[in-house]
């Protein structure tokens, strides 16, 4: 079946511009996660959604970052007033969460490579 | 705080030989999960193997096995009969309890494996 998809695959933006990154999870997966992979910080967790519930935003690196999930499916990560340190690969993962035996397994998308110039 | 340590930034192995990638972890939780992911140059994170903290037997998936030593807090990945296509970055990750951000993953810094023909 279809895996996690992300768009765009690559995004180059000028410093100060806003960007939106999209994630389509695997159909039926209730949990959705955003991670960031950068040279300096490695792989770090950003935010988690369970269904339509309001997320805990404490993992987001700054208030310029926000995320939403519509209809318990597609998620958008928005970065406002981008900075050069935002350059990274943004990875989305989804999980069936309660579906044994694959309890808690997370399936990753191909990522969006963001470059801020 | 939970932590994953991978002490081998890079490893070389001859094709058809076995290789062990090291991973140690630190947690005060009794319930946790350990994962290994493969990230080829294309960037996608590919799930390889999972070990639950209460699993008594070491996990195996084809050529991959996880050498789980709970008392030593280690979860080494063993790849048997290495293939050229195994050349990639390998990440060890620990799943937080589900009540912490839906079981977010904490990643190690990764080990880059190169398979020589």
mmCIF file of C-alpha atoms in Angstrom:
data_model
loop_
_atom_site.group_PDB
_atom_site.id
_atom_site.type_symbol
_atom_site.label_atom_id
_atom_site.label_comp_id
_atom_site.label_asym_id
_atom_site.label_seq_id
_atom_site.Cartn_x
_atom_site.Cartn_y
_atom_site.Cartn_z
ATOM 1 C CA UNK A 1 0.000 0.000 0.000
ATOM 2 C CA UNK A 2 0.946 3.662 -0.111
ATOM 3 C CA UNK A 3 3.468 4.874 2.397
ATOM 4 C CA UNK A 4 3.860 8.247 4.055
ATOM 5 C CA UNK A 5 4.207 11.002 1.493
ATOM 6 C CA UNK A 6 5.637 14.470 1.933
ATOM 7 C CA UNK A 7 5.674 17.525 -0.255
ATOM 8 C CA UNK A 8 7.577 19.312 -1.535
ATOM 9 C CA UNK A 9 10.627 17.060 -1.653
ATOM 10 C CA UNK A 10 12.896 20.093 -1.841
ATOM 11 C CA UNK A 11 12.268 23.701 -0.913
ATOM 12 C CA UNK A 12 14.629 26.640 -1.274
ATOM 13 C CA UNK A 13 13.458 29.849 0.314
ATOM 14 C CA UNK A 14 14.850 33.225 1.189
ATOM 15 C CA UNK A 15 15.461 34.183 4.781
ATOM 16 C CA UNK A 16 12.391 35.787 6.279
ATOM 17 C CA UNK A 17 9.850 34.009 4.071
ATOM 18 C CA UNK A 18 7.189 31.618 5.366
ATOM 19 C CA UNK A 19 7.114 27.971 4.250
ATOM 20 C CA UNK A 20 4.570 25.180 4.520
ATOM 21 C CA UNK A 21 5.536 21.521 4.535
ATOM 22 C CA UNK A 22 2.915 18.850 4.001
ATOM 23 C CA UNK A 23 2.621 15.278 5.234
ATOM 24 C CA UNK A 24 0.132 12.605 4.140
ATOM 25 C CA UNK A 25 0.242 9.704 6.612
ATOM 26 C CA UNK A 26 -0.534 6.094 5.856
ATOM 27 C CA UNK A 27 -4.288 5.635 5.641
ATOM 28 C CA UNK A 28 -5.734 4.569 8.979
ATOM 29 C CA UNK A 29 -2.728 5.636 11.035
ATOM 30 C CA UNK A 30 -3.949 7.716 13.939
ATOM 31 C CA UNK A 31 -0.591 8.995 15.168
ATOM 32 C CA UNK A 32 1.562 11.450 13.228
ATOM 33 C CA UNK A 33 5.001 12.778 14.149
ATOM 34 C CA UNK A 34 7.288 15.482 12.790
ATOM 35 C CA UNK A 35 11.058 15.265 13.184
ATOM 36 C CA UNK A 36 13.908 17.405 11.963
ATOM 37 C CA UNK A 37 17.293 16.172 10.801
ATOM 38 C CA UNK A 38 20.122 18.676 10.678
ATOM 39 C CA UNK A 39 23.903 18.418 10.654
ATOM 40 C CA UNK A 40 24.339 20.092 13.986
ATOM 41 C CA UNK A 41 21.432 18.617 15.940
ATOM 42 C CA UNK A 42 20.995 15.175 14.427
ATOM 43 C CA UNK A 43 17.449 13.816 14.444
ATOM 44 C CA UNK A 44 15.126 15.637 16.825
ATOM 45 C CA UNK A 45 11.452 15.345 17.602
ATOM 46 C CA UNK A 46 9.238 18.348 16.885
ATOM 47 C CA UNK A 47 5.563 17.550 17.463
ATOM 48 C CA UNK A 48 3.057 14.709 17.709
ATOM 49 C CA UNK A 49 -0.623 14.404 16.772
ATOM 50 C CA UNK A 50 -3.031 11.695 17.908
ATOM 51 C CA UNK A 51 -6.120 11.887 15.711
ATOM 52 C CA UNK A 52 -7.566 15.368 15.893
ATOM 53 C CA UNK A 53 -6.424 16.129 19.426
ATOM 54 C CA UNK A 54 -4.537 19.337 20.149
ATOM 55 C CA UNK A 55 -0.806 18.670 20.104
ATOM 56 C CA UNK A 56 1.778 19.378 22.757
ATOM 57 C CA UNK A 57 3.908 22.093 21.164
ATOM 58 C CA UNK A 58 6.749 21.938 23.656
ATOM 59 C CA UNK A 59 9.088 20.194 21.212
ATOM 60 C CA UNK A 60 8.914 22.937 18.617
ATOM 61 C CA UNK A 61 12.203 24.896 18.522
ATOM 62 C CA UNK A 62 10.619 28.353 18.466
ATOM 63 C CA UNK A 63 7.274 30.124 18.200
ATOM 64 C CA UNK A 64 7.937 30.592 14.496
ATOM 65 C CA UNK A 65 7.046 26.920 14.096
ATOM 66 C CA UNK A 66 3.447 25.725 14.089
ATOM 67 C CA UNK A 67 1.649 22.614 12.912
ATOM 68 C CA UNK A 68 -1.872 21.479 12.325
ATOM 69 C CA UNK A 69 -3.613 18.291 11.328
ATOM 70 C CA UNK A 70 -6.881 18.429 9.479
ATOM 71 C CA UNK A 71 -9.487 15.675 9.624
ATOM 72 C CA UNK A 72 -7.126 13.422 11.524
ATOM 73 C CA UNK A 73 -5.121 12.871 8.361
ATOM 74 C CA UNK A 74 -2.989 15.420 6.483
ATOM 75 C CA UNK A 75 -0.634 17.577 8.507
ATOM 76 C CA UNK A 76 1.072 20.864 7.666
ATOM 77 C CA UNK A 77 4.181 22.182 9.370
ATOM 78 C CA UNK A 78 4.547 25.942 8.949
ATOM 79 C CA UNK A 79 7.716 27.899 9.575
ATOM 80 C CA UNK A 80 7.310 31.659 9.662
ATOM 81 C CA UNK A 81 10.080 34.159 9.020
ATOM 82 C CA UNK A 82 12.548 31.406 8.145
ATOM 83 C CA UNK A 83 16.121 31.624 9.385
ATOM 84 C CA UNK A 84 19.224 29.914 8.044
ATOM 85 C CA UNK A 85 19.328 27.636 11.070
ATOM 86 C CA UNK A 86 15.974 26.224 9.936
ATOM 87 C CA UNK A 87 17.749 24.537 7.004
ATOM 88 C CA UNK A 88 17.291 20.813 7.542
ATOM 89 C CA UNK A 89 15.411 17.763 6.361
ATOM 90 C CA UNK A 90 11.940 17.636 7.872
ATOM 91 C CA UNK A 91 10.661 14.106 8.309
ATOM 92 C CA UNK A 92 7.123 13.001 8.965
ATOM 93 C CA UNK A 93 6.189 9.614 10.419
ATOM 94 C CA UNK A 94 2.900 7.899 11.090
ATOM 95 C CA UNK A 95 1.955 5.017 13.321
ATOM 96 C CA UNK A 96 -1.029 2.735 13.789
ATOM 97 C CA UNK A 97 -0.268 3.252 17.471
ATOM 98 C CA UNK A 98 -2.594 0.656 18.965
ATOM 99 C CA UNK A 99 -2.467 -1.951 16.220
ATOM 100 C CA UNK A 100 -0.658 -4.989 17.552
ATOM 101 C CA UNK A 101 1.777 -6.515 16.809
ATOM 102 C CA UNK A 102 3.160 -3.358 15.195
ATOM 103 C CA UNK A 103 2.519 -1.388 18.344
ATOM 104 C CA UNK A 104 4.144 2.016 18.223
ATOM 105 C CA UNK A 105 6.091 1.369 15.022
ATOM 106 C CA UNK A 106 6.690 4.578 13.144
ATOM 107 C CA UNK A 107 6.858 4.682 9.356
ATOM 108 C CA UNK A 108 8.727 7.584 7.859
ATOM 109 C CA UNK A 109 8.160 9.591 4.726
ATOM 110 C CA UNK A 110 10.948 10.620 2.334
ATOM 111 C CA UNK A 111 11.326 14.035 3.961
ATOM 112 C CA UNK A 112 11.388 17.622 2.753
ATOM 113 C CA UNK A 113 14.818 19.178 2.361
ATOM 114 C CA UNK A 114 14.529 22.852 3.319
ATOM 115 C CA UNK A 115 17.279 25.276 2.395
ATOM 116 C CA UNK A 116 17.080 28.843 3.640
ATOM 117 C CA UNK A 117 19.349 31.227 1.749
ATOM 118 C CA UNK B 1 16.637 11.867 30.579
ATOM 119 C CA UNK B 2 16.532 9.259 27.860
ATOM 120 C CA UNK B 3 19.635 9.028 25.738
ATOM 121 C CA UNK B 4 20.913 6.892 22.885
ATOM 122 C CA UNK B 5 24.615 6.559 22.192
ATOM 123 C CA UNK B 6 26.191 5.225 19.033
ATOM 124 C CA UNK B 7 29.960 5.342 19.405
ATOM 125 C CA UNK B 8 30.934 4.319 15.873
ATOM 126 C CA UNK B 9 30.652 7.244 13.446
ATOM 127 C CA UNK B 10 31.784 5.008 10.578
ATOM 128 C CA UNK B 11 32.290 1.313 9.945
ATOM 129 C CA UNK B 12 33.675 -0.745 7.077
ATOM 130 C CA UNK B 13 32.804 -4.356 6.353
ATOM 131 C CA UNK B 14 33.708 -6.753 3.586
ATOM 132 C CA UNK B 15 30.849 -7.995 1.435
ATOM 133 C CA UNK B 16 29.337 -11.274 2.733
ATOM 134 C CA UNK B 17 30.783 -10.785 6.213
ATOM 135 C CA UNK B 18 28.789 -10.021 9.364
ATOM 136 C CA UNK B 19 28.980 -6.655 11.122
ATOM 137 C CA UNK B 20 27.823 -5.387 14.507
ATOM 138 C CA UNK B 21 26.709 -1.796 15.036
ATOM 139 C CA UNK B 22 26.793 -0.684 18.645
ATOM 140 C CA UNK B 23 24.042 1.095 20.551
ATOM 141 C CA UNK B 24 23.704 1.834 24.240
ATOM 142 C CA UNK B 25 20.810 3.588 25.890
ATOM 143 C CA UNK B 26 19.906 5.225 29.140
ATOM 144 C CA UNK B 27 16.437 5.339 30.595
ATOM 145 C CA UNK B 28 14.702 5.120 33.950
ATOM 146 C CA UNK B 29 11.532 3.718 32.420
ATOM 147 C CA UNK B 30 10.687 0.043 32.684
ATOM 148 C CA UNK B 31 8.655 0.010 29.484
ATOM 149 C CA UNK B 32 10.399 1.147 26.334
ATOM 150 C CA UNK B 33 11.165 0.045 22.823
ATOM 151 C CA UNK B 34 14.304 0.043 20.755
ATOM 152 C CA UNK B 35 14.452 0.467 17.011
ATOM 153 C CA UNK B 36 17.000 0.389 14.255
ATOM 154 C CA UNK B 37 16.468 2.402 11.097
ATOM 155 C CA UNK B 38 18.472 2.477 7.876
ATOM 156 C CA UNK B 39 18.878 5.718 5.973
ATOM 157 C CA UNK B 40 20.371 5.332 2.501
ATOM 158 C CA UNK B 41 21.656 8.288 0.532
ATOM 159 C CA UNK B 42 18.127 8.861 -0.773
ATOM 160 C CA UNK B 43 17.220 10.065 2.713
ATOM 161 C CA UNK B 44 14.257 7.868 3.584
ATOM 162 C CA UNK B 45 14.224 6.258 7.024
ATOM 163 C CA UNK B 46 13.630 2.531 6.626
ATOM 164 C CA UNK B 47 12.478 0.508 9.630
ATOM 165 C CA UNK B 48 14.658 -2.554 10.204
ATOM 166 C CA UNK B 49 13.909 -4.127 13.553
ATOM 167 C CA UNK B 50 12.192 -3.557 16.896
ATOM 168 C CA UNK B 51 12.824 -4.875 20.409
ATOM 169 C CA UNK B 52 10.465 -4.301 23.301
ATOM 170 C CA UNK B 53 11.907 -3.985 26.776
ATOM 171 C CA UNK B 54 9.863 -6.954 28.001
ATOM 172 C CA UNK B 55 10.699 -9.196 25.061
ATOM 173 C CA UNK B 56 12.711 -12.128 26.342
ATOM 174 C CA UNK B 57 14.071 -13.197 22.992
ATOM 175 C CA UNK B 58 16.270 -11.150 20.718
ATOM 176 C CA UNK B 59 14.429 -9.785 17.715
ATOM 177 C CA UNK B 60 15.306 -11.047 14.251
ATOM 178 C CA UNK B 61 14.211 -9.871 10.818
ATOM 179 C CA UNK B 62 15.853 -11.706 7.952
ATOM 180 C CA UNK B 63 19.563 -10.789 7.946
ATOM 181 C CA UNK B 64 19.077 -8.379 10.835
ATOM 182 C CA UNK B 65 19.165 -9.367 14.476
ATOM 183 C CA UNK B 66 19.203 -7.255 17.600
ATOM 184 C CA UNK B 67 21.535 -8.321 20.397
ATOM 185 C CA UNK B 68 19.567 -7.045 23.397
ATOM 186 C CA UNK B 69 21.411 -6.999 26.716
ATOM 187 C CA UNK B 70 19.060 -5.318 29.131
ATOM 188 C CA UNK B 71 21.346 -5.269 32.159
ATOM 189 C CA UNK B 72 24.062 -3.584 30.113
ATOM 190 C CA UNK B 73 21.513 -1.329 28.381
ATOM 191 C CA UNK B 74 22.788 -2.233 24.969
ATOM 192 C CA UNK B 75 20.911 -3.016 21.757
ATOM 193 C CA UNK B 76 23.442 -3.811 19.083
ATOM 194 C CA UNK B 77 22.402 -4.482 15.494
ATOM 195 C CA UNK B 78 23.950 -7.465 13.768
ATOM 196 C CA UNK B 79 23.818 -7.644 9.987
ATOM 197 C CA UNK B 80 24.767 -11.033 8.613
ATOM 198 C CA UNK B 81 26.124 -11.644 5.107
ATOM 199 C CA UNK B 82 26.588 -7.949 4.268
ATOM 200 C CA UNK B 83 25.556 -6.774 0.828
ATOM 201 C CA UNK B 84 26.648 -3.713 -1.144
ATOM 202 C CA UNK B 85 23.134 -2.336 -0.748
ATOM 203 C CA UNK B 86 23.611 -2.281 3.021
ATOM 204 C CA UNK B 87 25.877 0.758 2.680
ATOM 205 C CA UNK B 88 23.943 3.497 4.459
ATOM 206 C CA UNK B 89 23.576 5.423 7.702
ATOM 207 C CA UNK B 90 22.109 3.384 10.552
ATOM 208 C CA UNK B 91 20.251 4.924 13.471
ATOM 209 C CA UNK B 92 19.419 3.375 16.794
ATOM 210 C CA UNK B 93 16.357 4.877 18.457
ATOM 211 C CA UNK B 94 14.437 4.486 21.676
ATOM 212 C CA UNK B 95 10.717 4.952 21.977
ATOM 213 C CA UNK B 96 9.542 7.000 24.935
ATOM 214 C CA UNK B 97 6.533 5.747 26.920
ATOM 215 C CA UNK B 98 3.337 6.335 24.969
ATOM 216 C CA UNK B 99 2.172 9.036 27.388
ATOM 217 C CA UNK B 100 5.216 11.137 26.470
ATOM 218 C CA UNK B 101 4.431 12.688 23.130
ATOM 219 C CA UNK B 102 2.864 9.487 21.845
ATOM 220 C CA UNK B 103 6.023 7.499 22.239
ATOM 221 C CA UNK B 104 8.309 9.855 20.364
ATOM 222 C CA UNK B 105 11.625 8.488 19.208
ATOM 223 C CA UNK B 106 14.980 9.546 20.601
ATOM 224 C CA UNK B 107 17.743 8.907 18.080
ATOM 225 C CA UNK B 108 21.431 8.257 18.339
ATOM 226 C CA UNK B 109 23.928 10.113 16.172
ATOM 227 C CA UNK B 110 24.116 7.293 13.637
ATOM 228 C CA UNK B 111 26.754 4.977 12.218
ATOM 229 C CA UNK B 112 27.728 5.162 8.570
ATOM 230 C CA UNK B 113 28.296 1.666 7.227
ATOM 231 C CA UNK B 114 30.307 1.086 4.065
ATOM 232 C CA UNK B 115 30.327 -2.372 2.499
ATOM 233 C CA UNK B 116 33.403 -3.147 0.416
ATOM 234 C CA UNK B 117 33.190 -5.476 -2.600
#
